[in-house]
Each structure stands twice: as C-alpha cells, then as structure tokens.
Amino acid sequence: MSCDLRGIGVLVTRPEHQAGGLCERIEASGGKALPFPAIRIDSTEDADAARLLLGMETGDTLIFVSPNAVTFGLLQLLHGERLPDGIRLAAVGKGTARVLLQAGYPPDVVPPTRFDSEGLLATPELQQVVGKRIVIVRGVGGRALLGETLKQRGAEVSYAEVYRRQRPVADVGPLLADWSQRVQVVTATSNDILASLAVLLGEAGRQRLCTTPLLVISPRMVEEAQRMGFEQIVLADGADDESIVRRLCEWQMETH
C-alpha cells in the first residue's frame, strides 16, 4: 500500500530505546516523527529472576509479555548465558516474537491475531497446562490476567520481573505551545504509557490530548482511552512498527 504521511506530525511516546524504528518508518513515509518518551524502562537487576530463568527444565514454558521482557530478561540478566534447551517459548505479540528471534530464540507460541494476554490465552498450546511449570517474564506489577488464568487452568506459575516502568522528567511547555501545529496524531502502545502521558501533560494539556486522534494497539487500550475521554481512537492490528505505520497510512487516507 502506498503511504503518504506528508503534513502529519506523529507523537511517538514509546521509551527512548524502543522509538527509533517507528520514527524511521514514519519519516520514510513522509511524516514528521515527534519523539516524546512518556515512560522510562529500567532493569530490576534481580538475581532471583535470573536464577528462575536459568533453572527452567525441558517441558517448562517461558512467556515473554513484551519486547522489554526479552531485552531485560535475556540480554541483561543472563549476561550472555543461554536459556536451557527444551523449554517452550511464548510471545504475547509479533514485536516480542521478533526480538526473541533476533536474540536467537525462535518462539514456539505466538497469538495469530489478538496480540495481548487474551490472545495468548486463546492459543491451543496454553489450554491443557495442568501440572505444567510456567514462568512469565514481565515488568514489576504487570497485569494479573495471564498468570491468574493459567493458575486456574492448573499450571504452576512464577514471575520473573525484570524491569520497572518509571515516569520520566520532561519539559512539556514547548510541546504544548505548538501542539496544534505539530501534532496531528498521538501513538501509544500500552495503558501505562497512556496514563503517564496524561500525567506529564497535566491539566494544561488534557484538552489538547483528548481532542487529538489517538492510535492504540489493543481492544483493551481502546476501552481505557474511551474512559479517559479521547474523542477519536484508531486501532492498529499490532504493536510492531509495520502495523502501526500501516494503520497510520489507512487513517490518513480515511480522513484527508
């Protein structure tokens, strides 16, 4: 599909270390990428989590809930060591699966359509898990649905919490001053990012934010954005860069 995002300023709210690819794709399509990290990701440096990962055995399942779970779970905590052989690897979405593959671990389980906990829980591989050991690699205080549902299905569930989300310090004055001229659409890839963005922009930026089209990546995010008062919500079919830019292009053609 041809894509022309000329004249479209796209606020990219991903953490700084994850925003580069999306910004490049937006610029390559003629748009103006506006990086504004609404969240910062830091390692927990948790030795217990590393031991949990390295202690897995054949037949166990390891679930990564995000690209950050892969980045901080494998590259930082394992310090170059390999995961044990014979374990089943699951990824919540295409972006997470891609980072796993790049790290040398082809995932065994990826949802075919809905890329969230609900989508992963619907896969055939996670239906019959009675007595199975499952480790979920996630951030501190992650969503409970995945683990609780697997426990209800009879699995033995543990968590390796390998990163924490922090709200960055940001000077929002210049962004808000030129908002209407610069920002035509906002992108957000998690409810944590959306909540942090709203806090960073404050009351002064609330109306600007909620009246600007918002692109999100899951039905759950649509519900949260509606609750927050966003007036125009665009749903992409995945959190990966390609899916986001494709949906931006479709939105641009629909509205311009």
PDB file of C-alpha atoms in Angstrom:
ATOM      1  CA  MET A   1       0.000   0.000   0.000  1.00  0.00           C
ATOM      2  CA  SER A   2       1.332   3.424  -0.937  1.00  0.00           C
ATOM      3  CA  CYS A   3       1.675   5.675   2.058  1.00  0.00           C
ATOM      4  CA  ASP A   4       1.973   9.431   2.179  1.00  0.00           C
ATOM      5  CA  LEU A   5       2.114  10.937   5.636  1.00  0.00           C
ATOM      6  CA  ARG A   6       3.239  14.375   4.466  1.00  0.00           C
ATOM      7  CA  GLY A   7       1.909  17.062   6.761  1.00  0.00           C
ATOM      8  CA  ILE A   8       1.254  14.560   9.554  1.00  0.00           C
ATOM      9  CA  GLY A   9       3.070  15.043  12.854  1.00  0.00           C
ATOM     10  CA  VAL A  10       3.075  11.807  14.861  1.00  0.00           C
ATOM     11  CA  LEU A  11       3.781  11.893  18.583  1.00  0.00           C
ATOM     12  CA  VAL A  12       5.799   8.750  19.401  1.00  0.00           C
ATOM     13  CA  THR A  13       5.504   8.004  23.113  1.00  0.00           C
ATOM     14  CA  ARG A  14       7.482   4.773  23.343  1.00  0.00           C
ATOM     15  CA  PRO A  15      10.514   4.560  25.651  1.00  0.00           C
ATOM     16  CA  GLU A  16      13.537   6.174  24.062  1.00  0.00           C
ATOM     17  CA  HIS A  17      15.356   2.889  23.403  1.00  0.00           C
ATOM     18  CA  GLN A  18      12.335   1.500  21.506  1.00  0.00           C
ATOM     19  CA  ALA A  19      11.243   4.518  19.467  1.00  0.00           C
ATOM     20  CA  GLY A  20      13.910   4.624  16.748  1.00  0.00           C
ATOM     21  CA  GLY A  21      12.439   2.097  14.335  1.00  0.00           C
ATOM     22  CA  LEU A  22       8.954   3.590  14.426  1.00  0.00           C
ATOM     23  CA  CYS A  23      10.302   7.112  13.973  1.00  0.00           C
ATOM     24  CA  GLU A  24      12.329   5.999  10.955  1.00  0.00           C
ATOM     25  CA  ARG A  25       9.292   4.354   9.325  1.00  0.00           C
ATOM     26  CA  ILE A  26       7.164   7.442   9.880  1.00  0.00           C
ATOM     27  CA  GLU A  27       9.823   9.690   8.350  1.00  0.00           C
ATOM     28  CA  ALA A  28      10.311   7.291   5.425  1.00  0.00           C
ATOM     29  CA  SER A  29       6.588   7.636   4.693  1.00  0.00           C
ATOM     30  CA  GLY A  30       6.866  11.420   4.606  1.00  0.00           C
ATOM     31  CA  GLY A  31       5.552  12.094   8.094  1.00  0.00           C
ATOM     32  CA  LYS A  32       7.163  14.012  10.926  1.00  0.00           C
ATOM     33  CA  ALA A  33       8.052  11.818  13.902  1.00  0.00           C
ATOM     34  CA  LEU A  34       7.933  13.645  17.234  1.00  0.00           C
ATOM     35  CA  PRO A  35       9.682  11.522  19.885  1.00  0.00           C
ATOM     36  CA  PHE A  36       8.278  12.154  23.358  1.00  0.00           C
ATOM     37  CA  PRO A  37       9.086   9.218  25.651  1.00  0.00           C
ATOM     38  CA  ALA A  38       6.208   9.042  28.127  1.00  0.00           C
ATOM     39  CA  ILE A  39       7.768   6.209  30.079  1.00  0.00           C
ATOM     40  CA  ARG A  40      11.257   5.029  31.018  1.00  0.00           C
ATOM     41  CA  ILE A  41      12.239   1.383  31.429  1.00  0.00           C
ATOM     42  CA  ASP A  42      14.876   0.390  33.982  1.00  0.00           C
ATOM     43  CA  SER A  43      16.255  -3.035  34.838  1.00  0.00           C
ATOM     44  CA  THR A  44      15.396  -4.508  38.220  1.00  0.00           C
ATOM     45  CA  GLU A  45      18.808  -6.259  38.308  1.00  0.00           C
ATOM     46  CA  ASP A  46      17.037  -9.086  40.134  1.00  0.00           C
ATOM     47  CA  ALA A  47      19.332 -12.070  40.683  1.00  0.00           C
ATOM     48  CA  ASP A  48      16.343 -14.213  41.729  1.00  0.00           C
ATOM     49  CA  ALA A  49      14.716 -13.631  38.342  1.00  0.00           C
ATOM     50  CA  ALA A  50      17.908 -14.691  36.559  1.00  0.00           C
ATOM     51  CA  ARG A  51      18.127 -17.868  38.635  1.00  0.00           C
ATOM     52  CA  LEU A  52      14.486 -18.605  37.867  1.00  0.00           C
ATOM     53  CA  LEU A  53      15.122 -18.334  34.123  1.00  0.00           C
ATOM     54  CA  LEU A  54      18.265 -20.457  34.192  1.00  0.00           C
ATOM     55  CA  GLY A  55      16.592 -23.083  36.379  1.00  0.00           C
ATOM     56  CA  MET A  56      13.923 -23.993  33.833  1.00  0.00           C
ATOM     57  CA  GLU A  57      13.781 -27.564  32.552  1.00  0.00           C
ATOM     58  CA  THR A  58      12.595 -29.451  29.488  1.00  0.00           C
ATOM     59  CA  GLY A  59       8.842 -29.165  29.140  1.00  0.00           C
ATOM     60  CA  ASP A  60       8.553 -25.870  31.028  1.00  0.00           C
ATOM     61  CA  THR A  61       7.037 -22.824  29.312  1.00  0.00           C
ATOM     62  CA  LEU A  62       8.565 -19.350  29.349  1.00  0.00           C
ATOM     63  CA  ILE A  63       6.241 -16.470  28.424  1.00  0.00           C
ATOM     64  CA  PHE A  64       7.546 -13.044  27.416  1.00  0.00           C
ATOM     65  CA  VAL A  65       4.908 -10.331  27.698  1.00  0.00           C
ATOM     66  CA  SER A  66       6.727  -7.563  25.789  1.00  0.00           C
ATOM     67  CA  PRO A  67       9.901  -6.725  23.859  1.00  0.00           C
ATOM     68  CA  ASN A  68      11.227  -5.215  27.093  1.00  0.00           C
ATOM     69  CA  ALA A  69      10.723  -8.565  28.803  1.00  0.00           C
ATOM     70  CA  VAL A  70      13.010 -10.133  26.200  1.00  0.00           C
ATOM     71  CA  THR A  71      15.575  -7.326  26.264  1.00  0.00           C
ATOM     72  CA  PHE A  72      15.927  -7.167  30.029  1.00  0.00           C
ATOM     73  CA  GLY A  73      15.226 -10.830  30.732  1.00  0.00           C
ATOM     74  CA  LEU A  74      17.758 -12.261  28.287  1.00  0.00           C
ATOM     75  CA  LEU A  75      20.351  -9.677  27.416  1.00  0.00           C
ATOM     76  CA  GLN A  76      20.776  -8.067  30.802  1.00  0.00           C
ATOM     77  CA  LEU A  77      20.021 -10.663  33.448  1.00  0.00           C
ATOM     78  CA  LEU A  78      21.502 -13.703  31.775  1.00  0.00           C
ATOM     79  CA  HIS A  79      24.769 -11.907  30.947  1.00  0.00           C
ATOM     80  CA  GLY A  80      25.420 -13.934  27.826  1.00  0.00           C
ATOM     81  CA  GLU A  81      24.300 -17.307  29.188  1.00  0.00           C
ATOM     82  CA  ARG A  82      21.845 -19.348  27.133  1.00  0.00           C
ATOM     83  CA  LEU A  83      18.428 -20.433  28.270  1.00  0.00           C
ATOM     84  CA  PRO A  84      18.177 -24.177  28.925  1.00  0.00           C
ATOM     85  CA  ASP A  85      17.234 -26.341  25.938  1.00  0.00           C
ATOM     86  CA  GLY A  86      13.850 -27.997  25.637  1.00  0.00           C
ATOM     87  CA  ILE A  87      11.673 -25.245  27.068  1.00  0.00           C
ATOM     88  CA  ARG A  88       8.709 -23.812  25.185  1.00  0.00           C
ATOM     89  CA  LEU A  89       8.902 -20.085  24.427  1.00  0.00           C
ATOM     90  CA  ALA A  90       5.788 -17.962  24.080  1.00  0.00           C
ATOM     91  CA  ALA A  91       5.477 -14.313  22.988  1.00  0.00           C
ATOM     92  CA  VAL A  92       2.461 -12.075  23.501  1.00  0.00           C
ATOM     93  CA  GLY A  93       2.810 -10.375  20.106  1.00  0.00           C
ATOM     94  CA  LYS A  94       4.715 -10.003  16.853  1.00  0.00           C
ATOM     95  CA  GLY A  95       7.128  -7.395  18.213  1.00  0.00           C
ATOM     96  CA  THR A  96       8.036  -9.587  21.161  1.00  0.00           C
ATOM     97  CA  ALA A  97       8.424 -12.590  18.859  1.00  0.00           C
ATOM     98  CA  ARG A  98      10.732 -10.604  16.591  1.00  0.00           C
ATOM     99  CA  VAL A  99      13.022  -9.552  19.459  1.00  0.00           C
ATOM    100  CA  LEU A 100      13.149 -13.156  20.666  1.00  0.00           C
ATOM    101  CA  LEU A 101      14.103 -14.348  17.200  1.00  0.00           C
ATOM    102  CA  GLN A 102      16.794 -11.681  16.905  1.00  0.00           C
ATOM    103  CA  ALA A 103      18.233 -12.932  20.207  1.00  0.00           C
ATOM    104  CA  GLY A 104      18.474 -16.454  18.770  1.00  0.00           C
ATOM    105  CA  TYR A 105      15.316 -17.913  20.279  1.00  0.00           C
ATOM    106  CA  PRO A 106      12.566 -18.704  17.749  1.00  0.00           C
ATOM    107  CA  PRO A 107       9.260 -18.546  19.679  1.00  0.00           C
ATOM    108  CA  ASP A 108       7.043 -21.616  19.769  1.00  0.00           C
ATOM    109  CA  VAL A 109       3.775 -19.858  20.605  1.00  0.00           C
ATOM    110  CA  VAL A 110       2.534 -16.519  19.215  1.00  0.00           C
ATOM    111  CA  PRO A 111      -1.146 -15.491  19.002  1.00  0.00           C
ATOM    112  CA  PRO A 112      -2.366 -15.479  15.376  1.00  0.00           C
ATOM    113  CA  THR A 113      -4.458 -12.316  15.702  1.00  0.00           C
ATOM    114  CA  ARG A 114      -5.080 -10.604  19.034  1.00  0.00           C
ATOM    115  CA  PHE A 115      -1.684  -9.634  20.463  1.00  0.00           C
ATOM    116  CA  ASP A 116      -2.302  -9.392  24.191  1.00  0.00           C
ATOM    117  CA  SER A 117      -2.842 -11.672  27.187  1.00  0.00           C
ATOM    118  CA  GLU A 118      -6.292 -12.634  25.948  1.00  0.00           C
ATOM    119  CA  GLY A 119      -4.877 -13.612  22.556  1.00  0.00           C
ATOM    120  CA  LEU A 120      -2.116 -15.706  24.095  1.00  0.00           C
ATOM    121  CA  LEU A 121      -4.523 -17.441  26.462  1.00  0.00           C
ATOM    122  CA  ALA A 122      -6.647 -18.468  23.470  1.00  0.00           C
ATOM    123  CA  THR A 123      -3.800 -20.375  21.781  1.00  0.00           C
ATOM    124  CA  PRO A 124      -4.119 -24.193  21.747  1.00  0.00           C
ATOM    125  CA  GLU A 125      -0.727 -24.622  23.445  1.00  0.00           C
ATOM    126  CA  LEU A 126      -1.915 -22.949  26.654  1.00  0.00           C
ATOM    127  CA  GLN A 127      -5.196 -24.810  27.104  1.00  0.00           C
ATOM    128  CA  GLN A 128      -4.007 -28.051  28.733  1.00  0.00           C
ATOM    129  CA  VAL A 129      -1.465 -26.922  31.322  1.00  0.00           C
ATOM    130  CA  VAL A 130      -2.366 -28.894  34.445  1.00  0.00           C
ATOM    131  CA  GLY A 131       0.831 -29.510  36.424  1.00  0.00           C
ATOM    132  CA  LYS A 132       2.971 -27.588  33.900  1.00  0.00           C
ATOM    133  CA  ARG A 133       5.589 -25.127  35.102  1.00  0.00           C
ATOM    134  CA  ILE A 134       5.201 -21.684  33.503  1.00  0.00           C
ATOM    135  CA  VAL A 135       7.397 -18.641  34.114  1.00  0.00           C
ATOM    136  CA  ILE A 136       6.090 -15.239  32.998  1.00  0.00           C
ATOM    137  CA  VAL A 137       8.763 -12.640  32.229  1.00  0.00           C
ATOM    138  CA  ARG A 138       7.321  -9.175  32.789  1.00  0.00           C
ATOM    139  CA  GLY A 139       7.727  -5.777  34.410  1.00  0.00           C
ATOM    140  CA  VAL A 140       7.155  -5.116  38.090  1.00  0.00           C
ATOM    141  CA  GLY A 141       3.455  -5.091  38.869  1.00  0.00           C
ATOM    142  CA  GLY A 142       2.379  -6.378  35.472  1.00  0.00           C
ATOM    143  CA  ARG A 143      -1.182  -7.262  34.555  1.00  0.00           C
ATOM    144  CA  ALA A 144      -2.556 -10.237  36.512  1.00  0.00           C
ATOM    145  CA  LEU A 145      -4.881 -11.819  33.934  1.00  0.00           C
ATOM    146  CA  LEU A 146      -2.336 -14.087  32.229  1.00  0.00           C
ATOM    147  CA  GLY A 147      -0.891 -15.643  35.357  1.00  0.00           C
ATOM    148  CA  GLU A 148      -4.189 -15.941  37.215  1.00  0.00           C
ATOM    149  CA  THR A 149      -5.898 -17.649  34.272  1.00  0.00           C
ATOM    150  CA  LEU A 150      -3.051 -20.136  33.845  1.00  0.00           C
ATOM    151  CA  LYS A 151      -3.183 -20.912  37.576  1.00  0.00           C
ATOM    152  CA  GLN A 152      -6.918 -21.555  37.239  1.00  0.00           C
ATOM    153  CA  ARG A 153      -6.105 -23.988  34.440  1.00  0.00           C
ATOM    154  CA  GLY A 154      -3.830 -25.895  36.802  1.00  0.00           C
ATOM    155  CA  ALA A 155      -0.387 -24.551  35.915  1.00  0.00           C
ATOM    156  CA  GLU A 156       2.387 -23.779  38.382  1.00  0.00           C
ATOM    157  CA  VAL A 157       3.067 -20.092  37.632  1.00  0.00           C
ATOM    158  CA  SER A 158       6.066 -17.992  38.666  1.00  0.00           C
ATOM    159  CA  TYR A 159       7.076 -14.453  37.700  1.00  0.00           C
ATOM    160  CA  ALA A 160      10.442 -13.106  36.634  1.00  0.00           C
ATOM    161  CA  GLU A 161      10.023  -9.339  36.998  1.00  0.00           C
ATOM    162  CA  VAL A 162      12.975  -7.989  35.073  1.00  0.00           C
ATOM    163  CA  TYR A 163      12.154  -4.308  34.525  1.00  0.00           C
ATOM    164  CA  ARG A 164      10.224  -1.460  36.066  1.00  0.00           C
ATOM    165  CA  ARG A 165       8.417   1.436  34.437  1.00  0.00           C
ATOM    166  CA  GLN A 166       9.260   4.966  35.534  1.00  0.00           C
ATOM    167  CA  ARG A 167       7.741   8.308  34.582  1.00  0.00           C
ATOM    168  CA  PRO A 168      10.450  10.486  33.034  1.00  0.00           C
ATOM    169  CA  VAL A 169      11.004  14.144  33.819  1.00  0.00           C
ATOM    170  CA  ALA A 170      10.035  16.235  30.805  1.00  0.00           C
ATOM    171  CA  ASP A 171       9.551  19.881  29.903  1.00  0.00           C
ATOM    172  CA  VAL A 172       6.163  19.818  28.181  1.00  0.00           C
ATOM    173  CA  GLY A 173       5.917  23.595  27.677  1.00  0.00           C
ATOM    174  CA  PRO A 174       7.363  23.733  24.146  1.00  0.00           C
ATOM    175  CA  LEU A 175       5.305  20.739  23.012  1.00  0.00           C
ATOM    176  CA  LEU A 176       2.040  22.181  24.312  1.00  0.00           C
ATOM    177  CA  ALA A 177       2.792  25.644  22.922  1.00  0.00           C
ATOM    178  CA  ASP A 178       2.980  24.292  19.356  1.00  0.00           C
ATOM    179  CA  TRP A 179       0.667  21.287  19.784  1.00  0.00           C
ATOM    180  CA  SER A 180      -1.999  22.201  17.230  1.00  0.00           C
ATOM    181  CA  GLN A 181       0.596  22.946  14.556  1.00  0.00           C
ATOM    182  CA  ARG A 182       2.880  19.985  15.224  1.00  0.00           C
ATOM    183  CA  VAL A 183       0.792  17.066  16.499  1.00  0.00           C
ATOM    184  CA  GLN A 184      -1.840  15.557  14.217  1.00  0.00           C
ATOM    185  CA  VAL A 185      -1.944  12.097  15.831  1.00  0.00           C
ATOM    186  CA  VAL A 186      -0.680  10.506  19.054  1.00  0.00           C
ATOM    187  CA  THR A 187       0.536   6.902  19.279  1.00  0.00           C
ATOM    188  CA  ALA A 188       0.552   4.826  22.467  1.00  0.00           C
ATOM    189  CA  THR A 189       1.403   1.136  22.791  1.00  0.00           C
ATOM    190  CA  SER A 190       0.390   0.444  26.408  1.00  0.00           C
ATOM    191  CA  ASN A 191      -2.030   1.726  29.007  1.00  0.00           C
ATOM    192  CA  ASP A 192       0.956   2.558  31.214  1.00  0.00           C
ATOM    193  CA  ILE A 193       2.291   4.854  28.510  1.00  0.00           C
ATOM    194  CA  LEU A 194      -1.130   6.434  28.047  1.00  0.00           C
ATOM    195  CA  ALA A 195      -1.557   7.090  31.768  1.00  0.00           C
ATOM    196  CA  SER A 196       1.956   8.507  32.101  1.00  0.00           C
ATOM    197  CA  LEU A 197       1.452  10.757  29.076  1.00  0.00           C
ATOM    198  CA  ALA A 198      -1.711  12.204  30.592  1.00  0.00           C
ATOM    199  CA  VAL A 199       0.110  12.949  33.859  1.00  0.00           C
ATOM    200  CA  LEU A 200       3.090  14.518  32.079  1.00  0.00           C
ATOM    201  CA  LEU A 201       0.896  16.836  30.003  1.00  0.00           C
ATOM    202  CA  GLY A 202      -1.208  17.729  33.032  1.00  0.00           C
ATOM    203  CA  GLU A 203      -4.450  19.665  33.110  1.00  0.00           C
ATOM    204  CA  ALA A 204      -3.000  22.244  30.733  1.00  0.00           C
ATOM    205  CA  GLY A 205      -2.598  19.596  28.045  1.00  0.00           C
ATOM    206  CA  ARG A 206      -5.628  17.427  28.724  1.00  0.00           C
ATOM    207  CA  GLN A 207      -7.978  19.010  26.202  1.00  0.00           C
ATOM    208  CA  ARG A 208      -5.301  19.082  23.505  1.00  0.00           C
ATOM    209  CA  LEU A 209      -4.523  15.426  24.151  1.00  0.00           C
ATOM    210  CA  CYS A 210      -8.102  14.151  24.227  1.00  0.00           C
ATOM    211  CA  THR A 211      -9.146  16.021  21.083  1.00  0.00           C
ATOM    212  CA  THR A 212      -6.174  14.727  19.077  1.00  0.00           C
ATOM    213  CA  PRO A 213      -6.613  11.384  17.237  1.00  0.00           C
ATOM    214  CA  LEU A 214      -5.039   8.567  19.233  1.00  0.00           C
ATOM    215  CA  LEU A 215      -3.649   5.344  17.771  1.00  0.00           C
ATOM    216  CA  VAL A 216      -3.610   2.346  20.136  1.00  0.00           C
ATOM    217  CA  ILE A 217      -2.787  -1.325  19.669  1.00  0.00           C
ATOM    218  CA  SER A 218      -5.385  -3.417  21.522  1.00  0.00           C
ATOM    219  CA  PRO A 219      -9.117  -3.502  22.281  1.00  0.00           C
ATOM    220  CA  ARG A 220      -8.245  -3.124  25.977  1.00  0.00           C
ATOM    221  CA  MET A 221      -6.461   0.138  25.165  1.00  0.00           C
ATOM    222  CA  VAL A 222      -9.493   1.336  23.212  1.00  0.00           C
ATOM    223  CA  GLU A 223     -11.615   0.857  26.331  1.00  0.00           C
ATOM    224  CA  GLU A 224      -9.119   2.731  28.506  1.00  0.00           C
ATOM    225  CA  ALA A 225      -8.823   5.595  26.011  1.00  0.00           C
ATOM    226  CA  GLN A 226     -12.601   5.909  25.904  1.00  0.00           C
ATOM    227  CA  ARG A 227     -12.683   6.007  29.702  1.00  0.00           C
ATOM    228  CA  MET A 228     -10.079   8.792  29.676  1.00  0.00           C
ATOM    229  CA  GLY A 229     -12.171  10.883  27.294  1.00  0.00           C
ATOM    230  CA  PHE A 230     -10.355  10.557  23.960  1.00  0.00           C
ATOM    231  CA  GLU A 231     -12.663  11.592  21.147  1.00  0.00           C
ATOM    232  CA  GLN A 232     -11.096   9.797  18.175  1.00  0.00           C
ATOM    233  CA  ILE A 233      -9.420   6.419  18.676  1.00  0.00           C
ATOM    234  CA  VAL A 234      -7.711   4.440  15.923  1.00  0.00           C
ATOM    235  CA  LEU A 235      -6.937   0.737  16.488  1.00  0.00           C
ATOM    236  CA  ALA A 236      -3.882  -0.868  14.886  1.00  0.00           C
ATOM    237  CA  ASP A 237      -3.740  -4.655  14.487  1.00  0.00           C
ATOM    238  CA  GLY A 238      -0.414  -4.988  16.297  1.00  0.00           C
ATOM    239  CA  ALA A 239       2.214  -3.155  18.335  1.00  0.00           C
ATOM    240  CA  ASP A 240       5.054  -3.636  15.831  1.00  0.00           C
ATOM    241  CA  ASP A 241       6.320  -0.700  13.779  1.00  0.00           C
ATOM    242  CA  GLU A 242       4.935  -2.023  10.492  1.00  0.00           C
ATOM    243  CA  SER A 243       1.410  -2.475  11.842  1.00  0.00           C
ATOM    244  CA  ILE A 244       1.389   0.987  13.416  1.00  0.00           C
ATOM    245  CA  VAL A 245       2.601   2.791  10.295  1.00  0.00           C
ATOM    246  CA  ARG A 246       0.223   0.811   8.076  1.00  0.00           C
ATOM    247  CA  ARG A 247      -2.701   1.864  10.241  1.00  0.00           C
ATOM    248  CA  LEU A 248      -1.489   5.467  10.265  1.00  0.00           C
ATOM    249  CA  CYS A 249      -1.498   5.403   6.469  1.00  0.00           C
ATOM    250  CA  GLU A 250      -5.014   3.975   6.385  1.00  0.00           C
ATOM    251  CA  TRP A 251      -6.197   6.593   8.872  1.00  0.00           C
ATOM    252  CA  GLN A 252      -4.591   9.358   6.820  1.00  0.00           C
ATOM    253  CA  MET A 253      -6.385   8.164   3.664  1.00  0.00           C
ATOM    254  CA  GLU A 254      -9.703   7.888   5.524  1.00  0.00           C
ATOM    255  CA  THR A 255      -9.580  11.391   6.979  1.00  0.00           C
ATOM    256  CA  HIS A 256      -7.706  13.534   4.474  1.00  0.00           C
TER     257      HIS A 256
END
